[in-house]
Amino acid sequence: FLLDEARAGAAFKPHPALTEASFGFEDPVRPPLQLKGGGIHGRIDRIDIGPGGEALVEDYKVGSKVDGGKGMLERGKMQLQLYLLAAREIWGLDLAGGLYRPPSRFRSW
């Protein structure tokens, strides 16, 4: 799937080293994301890189309902925002944005 996406001609391309990008799982290279009161760990599904080196953070969601910006705030959903912070703070990437991506939209083989 990722190879197919990389060949598709989109501005942002999947970066193999940034697929299932883990941080804070007792990894000395990628420590926990430090926040007030402690650190957190996570695994970013995918980070694509644009033509200028900017990063697009993608989180796969299998549920039928995904909160938009206002819903995220109202329901206290912060996973994507934390992944954006991790991409910037841990990997030192310039951010273009973040999005939820439903796997049901992936092209079948």
CSV table of C-alpha atoms in Angstrom, one decimal:
chain,number,residue,atom,x,y,z
A,1,PHE,CA,0.0,0.0,0.0
A,2,LEU,CA,2.7,2.5,1.0
A,3,LEU,CA,4.7,1.8,-2.1
A,4,ASP,CA,1.6,2.3,-4.3
A,5,GLU,CA,1.0,5.6,-2.5
A,6,ALA,CA,4.6,6.7,-3.0
A,7,ARG,CA,4.2,6.2,-6.7
A,8,ALA,CA,0.8,8.0,-6.9
A,9,GLY,CA,2.2,11.4,-7.6
A,10,ALA,CA,0.9,13.1,-4.5
A,11,ALA,CA,2.9,16.0,-3.0
A,12,PHE,CA,3.3,14.2,0.3
A,13,LYS,CA,5.1,10.8,0.1
A,14,PRO,CA,5.1,8.0,2.8
A,15,HIS,CA,8.5,7.8,4.4
A,16,PRO,CA,9.4,4.2,5.2
A,17,ALA,CA,11.4,5.1,8.3
A,18,LEU,CA,8.5,7.1,9.7
A,19,THR,CA,5.8,4.3,9.4
A,20,GLU,CA,4.8,3.0,12.8
A,21,ALA,CA,7.0,5.7,14.3
A,22,SER,CA,7.4,4.9,18.0
A,23,PHE,CA,8.5,7.1,20.8
A,24,GLY,CA,9.0,6.7,24.5
A,25,PHE,CA,8.9,2.9,24.6
A,26,GLU,CA,12.2,2.6,26.5
A,27,ASP,CA,13.9,3.8,23.4
A,28,PRO,CA,17.0,6.0,24.1
A,29,VAL,CA,16.9,7.4,20.6
A,30,ARG,CA,13.3,8.5,20.7
A,31,PRO,CA,12.4,9.3,24.3
A,32,PRO,CA,8.9,10.1,25.7
A,33,LEU,CA,7.3,13.3,24.6
A,34,GLN,CA,7.8,15.5,27.7
A,35,LEU,CA,4.8,17.4,28.9
A,36,LYS,CA,4.1,19.2,32.2
A,37,GLY,CA,3.8,16.4,34.8
A,38,GLY,CA,5.6,13.7,32.9
A,39,GLY,CA,6.2,12.0,29.5
A,40,ILE,CA,4.0,10.0,27.2
A,41,HIS,CA,4.7,7.3,24.7
A,42,GLY,CA,3.0,6.5,21.4
A,43,ARG,CA,3.2,5.1,17.9
A,44,ILE,CA,2.4,7.3,15.0
A,45,ASP,CA,0.8,5.2,12.2
A,46,ARG,CA,2.5,7.3,9.4
A,47,ILE,CA,4.4,10.5,8.7
A,48,ASP,CA,4.5,11.6,5.1
A,49,ILE,CA,7.1,14.1,3.9
A,50,GLY,CA,6.3,16.9,1.4
A,51,PRO,CA,8.4,18.5,-1.3
A,52,GLY,CA,9.8,21.1,1.1
A,53,GLY,CA,10.5,18.6,3.9
A,54,GLU,CA,7.4,19.4,5.9
A,55,ALA,CA,5.6,16.5,7.6
A,56,LEU,CA,2.0,15.3,7.4
A,57,VAL,CA,1.1,13.2,10.4
A,58,GLU,CA,-1.5,10.5,9.7
A,59,ASP,CA,-3.4,8.4,12.2
A,60,TYR,CA,-5.5,5.5,10.9
A,61,LYS,CA,-9.0,5.2,12.5
A,62,VAL,CA,-11.1,2.2,11.9
A,63,GLY,CA,-14.3,3.5,13.7
A,64,SER,CA,-17.1,4.9,11.6
A,65,LYS,CA,-17.1,8.2,13.4
A,66,VAL,CA,-14.0,10.4,13.8
A,67,ASP,CA,-14.2,13.7,15.6
A,68,GLY,CA,-13.5,16.9,13.7
A,69,GLY,CA,-11.8,19.9,15.3
A,70,LYS,CA,-14.7,21.0,17.5
A,71,GLY,CA,-15.6,17.4,18.4
A,72,MET,CA,-12.0,16.7,19.5
A,73,LEU,CA,-12.1,19.7,21.9
A,74,GLU,CA,-15.6,18.8,23.3
A,75,ARG,CA,-14.7,15.1,23.8
A,76,GLY,CA,-11.1,15.7,25.0
A,77,LYS,CA,-9.6,13.8,22.1
A,78,MET,CA,-5.9,14.8,21.8
A,79,GLN,CA,-4.1,11.9,20.2
A,80,LEU,CA,-3.5,13.6,16.8
A,81,GLN,CA,-2.4,16.8,18.5
A,82,LEU,CA,0.1,14.9,20.7
A,83,TYR,CA,1.4,13.1,17.6
A,84,LEU,CA,2.0,16.4,15.9
A,85,LEU,CA,3.9,17.6,18.9
A,86,ALA,CA,6.0,14.4,18.9
A,87,ALA,CA,6.8,14.8,15.2
A,88,ARG,CA,8.0,18.3,15.9
A,89,GLU,CA,9.8,17.8,19.2
A,90,ILE,CA,11.2,14.3,18.9
A,91,TRP,CA,11.9,14.1,15.1
A,92,GLY,CA,12.5,17.8,14.6
A,93,LEU,CA,10.1,18.0,11.7
A,94,ASP,CA,8.4,21.1,10.3
A,95,LEU,CA,4.6,20.4,10.3
A,96,ALA,CA,2.2,20.8,7.4
A,97,GLY,CA,-0.7,19.2,9.4
A,98,GLY,CA,-2.3,16.1,10.7
A,99,LEU,CA,-5.3,14.0,9.6
A,100,TYR,CA,-7.2,10.9,10.5
A,101,ARG,CA,-7.4,8.4,7.7
A,102,PRO,CA,-9.9,5.5,7.6
A,103,PRO,CA,-8.3,2.3,6.4
A,104,SER,CA,-11.6,1.5,4.6
A,105,ARG,CA,-10.6,4.1,2.0
A,106,PHE,CA,-7.4,2.3,1.1
A,107,ARG,CA,-7.5,0.8,-2.3
A,108,SER,CA,-7.9,-3.0,-2.2
A,109,TRP,CA,-5.3,-5.2,-3.8
